[in-house]
Each structure stands twice: as C-alpha cells, then as structure tokens.
PDB file of C-alpha atoms in Angstrom:
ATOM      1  CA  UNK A   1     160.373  60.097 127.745  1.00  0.00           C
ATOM      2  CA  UNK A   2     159.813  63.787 126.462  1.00  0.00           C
ATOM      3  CA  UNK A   3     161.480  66.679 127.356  1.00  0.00           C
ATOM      4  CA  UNK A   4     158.083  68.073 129.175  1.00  0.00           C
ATOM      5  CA  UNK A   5     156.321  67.258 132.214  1.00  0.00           C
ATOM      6  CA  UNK A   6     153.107  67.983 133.829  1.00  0.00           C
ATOM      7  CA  UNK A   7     153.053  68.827 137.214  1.00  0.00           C
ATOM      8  CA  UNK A   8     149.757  68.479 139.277  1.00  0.00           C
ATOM      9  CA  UNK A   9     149.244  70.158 142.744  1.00  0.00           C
ATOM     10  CA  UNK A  10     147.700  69.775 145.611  1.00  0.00           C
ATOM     11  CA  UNK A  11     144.784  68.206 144.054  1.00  0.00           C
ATOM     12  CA  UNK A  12     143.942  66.779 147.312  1.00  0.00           C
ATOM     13  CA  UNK A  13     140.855  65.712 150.102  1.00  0.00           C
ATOM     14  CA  UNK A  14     142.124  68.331 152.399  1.00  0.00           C
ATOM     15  CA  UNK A  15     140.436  70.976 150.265  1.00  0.00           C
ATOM     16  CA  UNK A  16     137.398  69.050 150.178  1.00  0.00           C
ATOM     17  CA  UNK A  17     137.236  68.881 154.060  1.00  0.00           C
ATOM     18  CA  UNK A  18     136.602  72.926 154.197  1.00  0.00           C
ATOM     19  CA  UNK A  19     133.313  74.520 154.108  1.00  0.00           C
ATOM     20  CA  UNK A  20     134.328  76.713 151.370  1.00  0.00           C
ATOM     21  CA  UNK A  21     134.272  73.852 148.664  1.00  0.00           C
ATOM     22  CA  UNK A  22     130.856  74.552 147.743  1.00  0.00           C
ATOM     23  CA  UNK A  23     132.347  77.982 146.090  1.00  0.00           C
ATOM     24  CA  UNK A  24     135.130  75.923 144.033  1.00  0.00           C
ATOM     25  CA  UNK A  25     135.505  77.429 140.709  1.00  0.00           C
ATOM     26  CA  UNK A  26     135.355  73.875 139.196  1.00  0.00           C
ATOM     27  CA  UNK A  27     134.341  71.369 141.315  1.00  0.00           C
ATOM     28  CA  UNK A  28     134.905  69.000 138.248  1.00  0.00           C
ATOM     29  CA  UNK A  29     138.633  69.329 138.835  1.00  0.00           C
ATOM     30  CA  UNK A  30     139.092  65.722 138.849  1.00  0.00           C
ATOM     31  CA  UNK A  31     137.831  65.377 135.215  1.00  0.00           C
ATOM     32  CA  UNK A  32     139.921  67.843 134.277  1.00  0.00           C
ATOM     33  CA  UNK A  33     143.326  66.933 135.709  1.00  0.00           C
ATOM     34  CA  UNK A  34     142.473  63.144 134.394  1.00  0.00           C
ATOM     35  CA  UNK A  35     142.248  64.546 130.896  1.00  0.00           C
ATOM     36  CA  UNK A  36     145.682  66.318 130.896  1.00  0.00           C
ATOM     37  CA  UNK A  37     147.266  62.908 132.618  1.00  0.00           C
ATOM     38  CA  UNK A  38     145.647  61.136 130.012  1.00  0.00           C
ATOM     39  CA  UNK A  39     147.313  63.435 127.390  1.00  0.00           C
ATOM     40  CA  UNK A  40     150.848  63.295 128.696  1.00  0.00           C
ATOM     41  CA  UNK A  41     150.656  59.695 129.769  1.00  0.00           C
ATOM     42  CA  UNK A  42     150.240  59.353 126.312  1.00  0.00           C
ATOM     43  CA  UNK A  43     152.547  61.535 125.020  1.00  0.00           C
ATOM     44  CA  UNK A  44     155.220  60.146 127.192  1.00  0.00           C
ATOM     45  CA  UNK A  45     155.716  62.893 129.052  1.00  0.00           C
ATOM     46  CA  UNK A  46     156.625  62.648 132.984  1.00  0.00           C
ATOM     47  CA  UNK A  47     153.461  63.606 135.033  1.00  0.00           C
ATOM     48  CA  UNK A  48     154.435  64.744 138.864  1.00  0.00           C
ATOM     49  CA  UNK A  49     152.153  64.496 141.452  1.00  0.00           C
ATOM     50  CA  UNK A  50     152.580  67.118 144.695  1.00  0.00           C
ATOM     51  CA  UNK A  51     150.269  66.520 147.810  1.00  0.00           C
ATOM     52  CA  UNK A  52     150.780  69.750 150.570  1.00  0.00           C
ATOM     53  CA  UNK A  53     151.706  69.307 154.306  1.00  0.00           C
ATOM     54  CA  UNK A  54     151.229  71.453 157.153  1.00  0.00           C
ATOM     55  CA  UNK A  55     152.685  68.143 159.982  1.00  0.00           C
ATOM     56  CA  UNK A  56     151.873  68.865 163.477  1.00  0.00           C
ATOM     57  CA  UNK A  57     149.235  71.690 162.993  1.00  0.00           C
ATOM     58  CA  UNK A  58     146.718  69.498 163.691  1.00  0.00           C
ATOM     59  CA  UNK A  59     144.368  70.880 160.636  1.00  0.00           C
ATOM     60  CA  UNK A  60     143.214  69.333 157.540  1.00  0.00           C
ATOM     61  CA  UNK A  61     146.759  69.452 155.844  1.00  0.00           C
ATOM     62  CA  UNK A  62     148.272  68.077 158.714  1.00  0.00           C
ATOM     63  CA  UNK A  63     148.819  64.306 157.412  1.00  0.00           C
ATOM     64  CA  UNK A  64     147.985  62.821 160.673  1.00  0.00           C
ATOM     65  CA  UNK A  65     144.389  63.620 159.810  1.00  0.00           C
ATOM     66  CA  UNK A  66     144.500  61.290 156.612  1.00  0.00           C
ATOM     67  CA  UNK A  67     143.692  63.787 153.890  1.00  0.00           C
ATOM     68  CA  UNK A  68     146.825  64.953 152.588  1.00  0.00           C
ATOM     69  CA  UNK A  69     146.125  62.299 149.531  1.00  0.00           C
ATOM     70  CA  UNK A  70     144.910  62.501 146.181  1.00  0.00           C
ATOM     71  CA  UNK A  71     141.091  63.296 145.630  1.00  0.00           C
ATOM     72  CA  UNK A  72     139.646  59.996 144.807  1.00  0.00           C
ATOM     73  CA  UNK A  73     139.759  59.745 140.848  1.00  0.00           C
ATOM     74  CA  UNK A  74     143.000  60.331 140.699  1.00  0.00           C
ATOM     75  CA  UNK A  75     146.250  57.908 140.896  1.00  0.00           C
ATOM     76  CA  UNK A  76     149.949  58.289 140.054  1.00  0.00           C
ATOM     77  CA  UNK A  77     151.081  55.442 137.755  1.00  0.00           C
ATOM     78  CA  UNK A  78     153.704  53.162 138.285  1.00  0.00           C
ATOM     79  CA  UNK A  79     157.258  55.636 138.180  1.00  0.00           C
ATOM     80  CA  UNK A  80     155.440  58.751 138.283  1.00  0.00           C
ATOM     81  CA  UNK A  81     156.422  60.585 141.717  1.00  0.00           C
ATOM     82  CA  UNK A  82     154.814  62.051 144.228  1.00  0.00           C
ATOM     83  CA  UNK A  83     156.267  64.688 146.008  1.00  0.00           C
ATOM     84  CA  UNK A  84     154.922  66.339 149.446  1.00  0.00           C
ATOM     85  CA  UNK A  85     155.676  69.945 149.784  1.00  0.00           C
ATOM     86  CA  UNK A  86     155.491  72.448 152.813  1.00  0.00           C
ATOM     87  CA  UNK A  87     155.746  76.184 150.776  1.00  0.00           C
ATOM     88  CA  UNK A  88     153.297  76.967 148.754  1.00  0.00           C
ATOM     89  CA  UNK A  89     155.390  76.706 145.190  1.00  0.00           C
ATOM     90  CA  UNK A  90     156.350  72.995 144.431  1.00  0.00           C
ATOM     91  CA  UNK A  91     159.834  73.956 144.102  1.00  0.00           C
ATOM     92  CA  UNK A  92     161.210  75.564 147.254  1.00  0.00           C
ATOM     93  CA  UNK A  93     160.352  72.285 149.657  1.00  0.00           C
ATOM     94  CA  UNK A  94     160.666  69.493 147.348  1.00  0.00           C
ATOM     95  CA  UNK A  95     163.098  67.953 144.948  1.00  0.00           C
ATOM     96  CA  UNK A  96     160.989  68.506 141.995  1.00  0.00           C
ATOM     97  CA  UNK A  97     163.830  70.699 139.916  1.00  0.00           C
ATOM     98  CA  UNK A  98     166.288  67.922 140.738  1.00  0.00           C
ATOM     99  CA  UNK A  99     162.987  64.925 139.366  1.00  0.00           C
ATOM    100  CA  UNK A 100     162.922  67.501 136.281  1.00  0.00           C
ATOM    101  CA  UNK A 101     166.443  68.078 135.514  1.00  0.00           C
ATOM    102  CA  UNK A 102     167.334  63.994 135.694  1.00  0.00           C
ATOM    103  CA  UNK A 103     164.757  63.717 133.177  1.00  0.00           C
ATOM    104  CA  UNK A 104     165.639  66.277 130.934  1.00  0.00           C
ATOM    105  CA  UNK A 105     162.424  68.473 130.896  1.00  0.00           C
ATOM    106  CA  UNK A 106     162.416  72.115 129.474  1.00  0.00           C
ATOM    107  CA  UNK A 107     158.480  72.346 129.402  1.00  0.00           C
ATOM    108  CA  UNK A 108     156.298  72.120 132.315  1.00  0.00           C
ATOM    109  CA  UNK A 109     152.257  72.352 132.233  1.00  0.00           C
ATOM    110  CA  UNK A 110     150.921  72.745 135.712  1.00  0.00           C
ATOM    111  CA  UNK A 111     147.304  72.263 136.684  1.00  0.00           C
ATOM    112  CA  UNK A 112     146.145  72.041 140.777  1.00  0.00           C
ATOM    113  CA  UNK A 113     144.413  73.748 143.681  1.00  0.00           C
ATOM    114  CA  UNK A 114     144.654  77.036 144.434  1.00  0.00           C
ATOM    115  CA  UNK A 115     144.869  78.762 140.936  1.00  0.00           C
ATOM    116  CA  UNK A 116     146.552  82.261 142.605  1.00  0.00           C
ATOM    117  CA  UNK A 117     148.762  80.608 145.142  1.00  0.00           C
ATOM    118  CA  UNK A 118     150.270  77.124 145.225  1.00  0.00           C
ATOM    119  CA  UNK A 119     149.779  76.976 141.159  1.00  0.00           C
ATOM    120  CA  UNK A 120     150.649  80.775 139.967  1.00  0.00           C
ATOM    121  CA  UNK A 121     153.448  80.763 142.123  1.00  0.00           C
ATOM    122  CA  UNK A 122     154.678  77.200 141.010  1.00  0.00           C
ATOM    123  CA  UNK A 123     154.673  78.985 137.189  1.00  0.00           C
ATOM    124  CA  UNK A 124     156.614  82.015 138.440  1.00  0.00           C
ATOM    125  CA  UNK A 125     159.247  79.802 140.374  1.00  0.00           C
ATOM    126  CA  UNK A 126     159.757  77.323 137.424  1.00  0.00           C
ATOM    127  CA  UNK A 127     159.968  80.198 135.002  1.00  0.00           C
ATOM    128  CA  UNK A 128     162.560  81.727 136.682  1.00  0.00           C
ATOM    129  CA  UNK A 129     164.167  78.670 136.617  1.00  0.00           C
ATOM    130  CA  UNK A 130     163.768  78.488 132.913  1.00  0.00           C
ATOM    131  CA  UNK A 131     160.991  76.092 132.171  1.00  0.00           C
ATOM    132  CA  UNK A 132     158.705  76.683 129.557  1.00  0.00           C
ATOM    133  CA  UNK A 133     155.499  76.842 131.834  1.00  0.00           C
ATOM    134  CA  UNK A 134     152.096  76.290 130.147  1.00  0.00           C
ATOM    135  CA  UNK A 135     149.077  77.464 132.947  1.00  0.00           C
ATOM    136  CA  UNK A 136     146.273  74.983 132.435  1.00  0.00           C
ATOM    137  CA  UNK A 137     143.240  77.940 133.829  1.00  0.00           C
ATOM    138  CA  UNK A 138     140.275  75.852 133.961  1.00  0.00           C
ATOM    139  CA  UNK A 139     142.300  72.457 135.484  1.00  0.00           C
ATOM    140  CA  UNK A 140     142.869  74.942 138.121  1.00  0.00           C
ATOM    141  CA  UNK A 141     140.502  75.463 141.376  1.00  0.00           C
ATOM    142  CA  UNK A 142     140.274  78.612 143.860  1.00  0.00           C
ATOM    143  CA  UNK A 143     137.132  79.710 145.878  1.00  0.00           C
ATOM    144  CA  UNK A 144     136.063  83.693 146.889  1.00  0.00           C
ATOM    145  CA  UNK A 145     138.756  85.480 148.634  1.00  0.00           C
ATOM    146  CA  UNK A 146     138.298  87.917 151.649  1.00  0.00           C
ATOM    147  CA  UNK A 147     139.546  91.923 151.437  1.00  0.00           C
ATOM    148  CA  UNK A 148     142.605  92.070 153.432  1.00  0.00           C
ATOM    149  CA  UNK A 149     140.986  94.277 156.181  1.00  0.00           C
ATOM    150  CA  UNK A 150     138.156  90.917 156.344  1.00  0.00           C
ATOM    151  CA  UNK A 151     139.247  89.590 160.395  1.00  0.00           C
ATOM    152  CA  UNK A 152     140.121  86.496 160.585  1.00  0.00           C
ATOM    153  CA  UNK A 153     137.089  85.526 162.622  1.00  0.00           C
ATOM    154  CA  UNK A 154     134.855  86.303 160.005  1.00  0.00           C
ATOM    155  CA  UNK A 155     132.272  83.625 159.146  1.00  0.00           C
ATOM    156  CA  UNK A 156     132.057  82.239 155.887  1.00  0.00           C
ATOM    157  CA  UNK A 157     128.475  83.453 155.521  1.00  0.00           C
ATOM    158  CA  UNK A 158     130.104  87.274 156.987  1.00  0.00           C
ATOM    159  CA  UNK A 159     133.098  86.872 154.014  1.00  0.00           C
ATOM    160  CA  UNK A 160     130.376  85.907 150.952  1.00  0.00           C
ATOM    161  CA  UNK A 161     128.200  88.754 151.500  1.00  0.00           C
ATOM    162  CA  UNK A 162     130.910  91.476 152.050  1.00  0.00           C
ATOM    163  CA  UNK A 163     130.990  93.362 148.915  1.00  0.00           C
ATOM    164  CA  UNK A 164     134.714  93.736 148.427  1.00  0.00           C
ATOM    165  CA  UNK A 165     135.101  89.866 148.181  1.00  0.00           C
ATOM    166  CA  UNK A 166     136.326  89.115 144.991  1.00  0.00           C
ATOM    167  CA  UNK A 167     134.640  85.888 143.221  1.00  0.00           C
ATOM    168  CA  UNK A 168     136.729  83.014 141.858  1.00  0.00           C
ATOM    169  CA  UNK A 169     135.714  84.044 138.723  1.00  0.00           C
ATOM    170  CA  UNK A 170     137.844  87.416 139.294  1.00  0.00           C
ATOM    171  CA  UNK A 171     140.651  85.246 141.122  1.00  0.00           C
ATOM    172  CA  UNK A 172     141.487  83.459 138.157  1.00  0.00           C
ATOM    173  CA  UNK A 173     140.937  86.398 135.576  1.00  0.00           C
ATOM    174  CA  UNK A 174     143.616  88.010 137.701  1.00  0.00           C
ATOM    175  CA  UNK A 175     145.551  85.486 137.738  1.00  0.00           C
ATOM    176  CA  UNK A 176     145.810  84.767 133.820  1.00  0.00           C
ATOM    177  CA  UNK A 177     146.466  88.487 133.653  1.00  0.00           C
ATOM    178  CA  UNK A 178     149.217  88.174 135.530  1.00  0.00           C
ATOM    179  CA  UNK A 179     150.743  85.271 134.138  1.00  0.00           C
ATOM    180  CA  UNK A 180     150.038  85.347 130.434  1.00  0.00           C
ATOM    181  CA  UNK A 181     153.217  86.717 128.530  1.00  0.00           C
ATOM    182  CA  UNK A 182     154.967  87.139 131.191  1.00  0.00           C
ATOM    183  CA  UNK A 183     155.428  83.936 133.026  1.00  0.00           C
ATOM    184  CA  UNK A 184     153.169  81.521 131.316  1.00  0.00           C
ATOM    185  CA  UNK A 185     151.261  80.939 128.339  1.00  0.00           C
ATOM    186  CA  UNK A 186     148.094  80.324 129.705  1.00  0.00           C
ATOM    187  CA  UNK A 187     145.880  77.448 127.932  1.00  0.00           C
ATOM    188  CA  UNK A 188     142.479  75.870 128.356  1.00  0.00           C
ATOM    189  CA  UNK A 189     142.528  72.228 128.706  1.00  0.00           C
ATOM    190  CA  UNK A 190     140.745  71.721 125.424  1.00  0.00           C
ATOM    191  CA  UNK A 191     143.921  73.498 123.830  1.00  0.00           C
ATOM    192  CA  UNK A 192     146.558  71.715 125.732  1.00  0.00           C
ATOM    193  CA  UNK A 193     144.816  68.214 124.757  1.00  0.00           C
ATOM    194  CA  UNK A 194     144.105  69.558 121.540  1.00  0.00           C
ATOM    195  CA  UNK A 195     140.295  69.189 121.303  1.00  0.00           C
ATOM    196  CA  UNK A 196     140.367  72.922 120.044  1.00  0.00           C
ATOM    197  CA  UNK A 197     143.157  74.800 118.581  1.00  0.00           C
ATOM    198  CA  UNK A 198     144.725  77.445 120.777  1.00  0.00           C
ATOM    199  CA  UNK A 199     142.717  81.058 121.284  1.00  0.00           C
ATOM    200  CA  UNK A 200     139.397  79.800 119.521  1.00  0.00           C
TER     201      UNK A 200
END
C-alpha cells in the first residue's frame, strides 16, 4: 500500500433522484471517478468510498428510501471501505482520519458530488489535518446555485431564470480559486492519471 489515498464522495443515486440533475456540471461523473479508481487501484493506493445520510428525514438521503448507494458504475473492491457520513466534510462524522492514519497516508486526492460543499470542505478539513490534498475539478459535480435572498419555495424553473444565479460553471471556478495554493493543488483528471502533464 502507498502512503496516498483517494477519497470519493457522495457519488451517489440520491443526487440523481432531484430535478436539478439535468444542470450537473458533468453528468459523466461516473467515467470520471472510474478513471481515478482505476489509477490508484493500480498504483496501490487505498481508495475510500463515502455515501451521505440524512436517516429519518424521510428525503432522498434518508437511507430508508434506497438511494444512499453508489451510482451504478461504480463499486468498492474487496478491502476498500465505505464510510457513511452525516456532515457535509467526510471527516467530522466518520472514521475516515482514523482508516487514513492506520494506513499511513499523507496524500489524499478527493473527487465527489457537490464540488463547493461536501468536496471543498473535505480538502479544507483534511488539510488542516495535514494531508497533502490534490482537488480532482472536473471528477467533481455541482448544479446552479440560488442568491441567498432566492425563498426557499422558489421553483426550479423561478431559480434558473433569476439573473443572480450563479452557473456551475462559476461554482467550480470559485471553488478552484479558493482552494488552489491554499488548501489544495487543484488537478484535472487527465493530470492526476497522467494522460497530460500538469498545467498544459
């Protein structure tokens, strides 16, 4: 085993089960995410799969429903855990720094669903725990977020066509902005797999 892990996050159906899918950033999230476990499966490094929980709320991340599982496409190999958190960083809920720390990882790369909540603030948790983090941007998925002052009984259709929405696209820009240098070094999965070399 290495001394680096990847880390893969909610990843999961319950996503798929909101109306709001149809504005994923990349709706080919499986692909990607199978190419990084590829990678580190091969590289023998530990790959951690977290699923999200919201028991008893009776929504689609409630695990009574039956979605709160991998997307199809996607399956943990024999050893490799899966961990179920209820915050939105993979750390606070879960025993994932105690998984790391047994196995002696420094590096983490983490990949999932949504880029500017469960996954940025996985990176700024495990940072500040003093991982190595490596931000996989386009293995990552988020959708068009509302202005604060948006009510919560806005449609959808309402949220899309208000002006002050911000697009995925800007979600994630933000994101890696806010990351890079300071928490992460933020890497395309073509660099992390090494198709191209970093910053072409």
């Amino acid at each position: 085993m290495s001394r680096a892990a990847l880390v893969v996050i909610d990843v999961q159906e319950s996503f798929r089960q909101r109306p709001i899918w149809a504005h994923a950033s990349h709706p080919d999230i499986v692909g990607q995410v199978n190419r990084l476990v590829a990678y580190a499966r091969g590289r023998g490094d530990l790959v951690v799969w977290v699923l999200h929980a919201e028991p008893g709320t009776g929504g689609v991340f409630d695990p009574a429903g039956g979605h709160v599982r991998l997307i199809d496409g996607l399956a943990p190999a024999d050893g490799e855990p899966t961990l179920v958190k209820t915050s939105h960083n993979a750390f606070t809920t879960t025993n994932l720094q105690q998984v790391l720390t047994l196995a002696g990882i420094r590096e983490v790369t983490v990949c999932g669903i949504r880029t500017e909540q469960c996954v940025e603030t996985t990176t700024r948790v495990g940072c500040d725990l003093g991982y190595e983090m490596t931000f996989v941007t386009d293995a990552t998925v988020t959708f068009p977020t509302p202005h604060r002052s948006m009510p919560e009984t806005a449609t959808l259709a309402e949220m899309l066509a208000d002006p002050r929405t911000l697009s995925a696209e800007d979600m994630i820009a933000r994101t890696e902005y806010a990351l890079a240098g300071r928490f992460a070094t933020v890497r395309t999965v073509a660099e992390v797999t090494g198709a191209v070399p970093a910053g072409v």
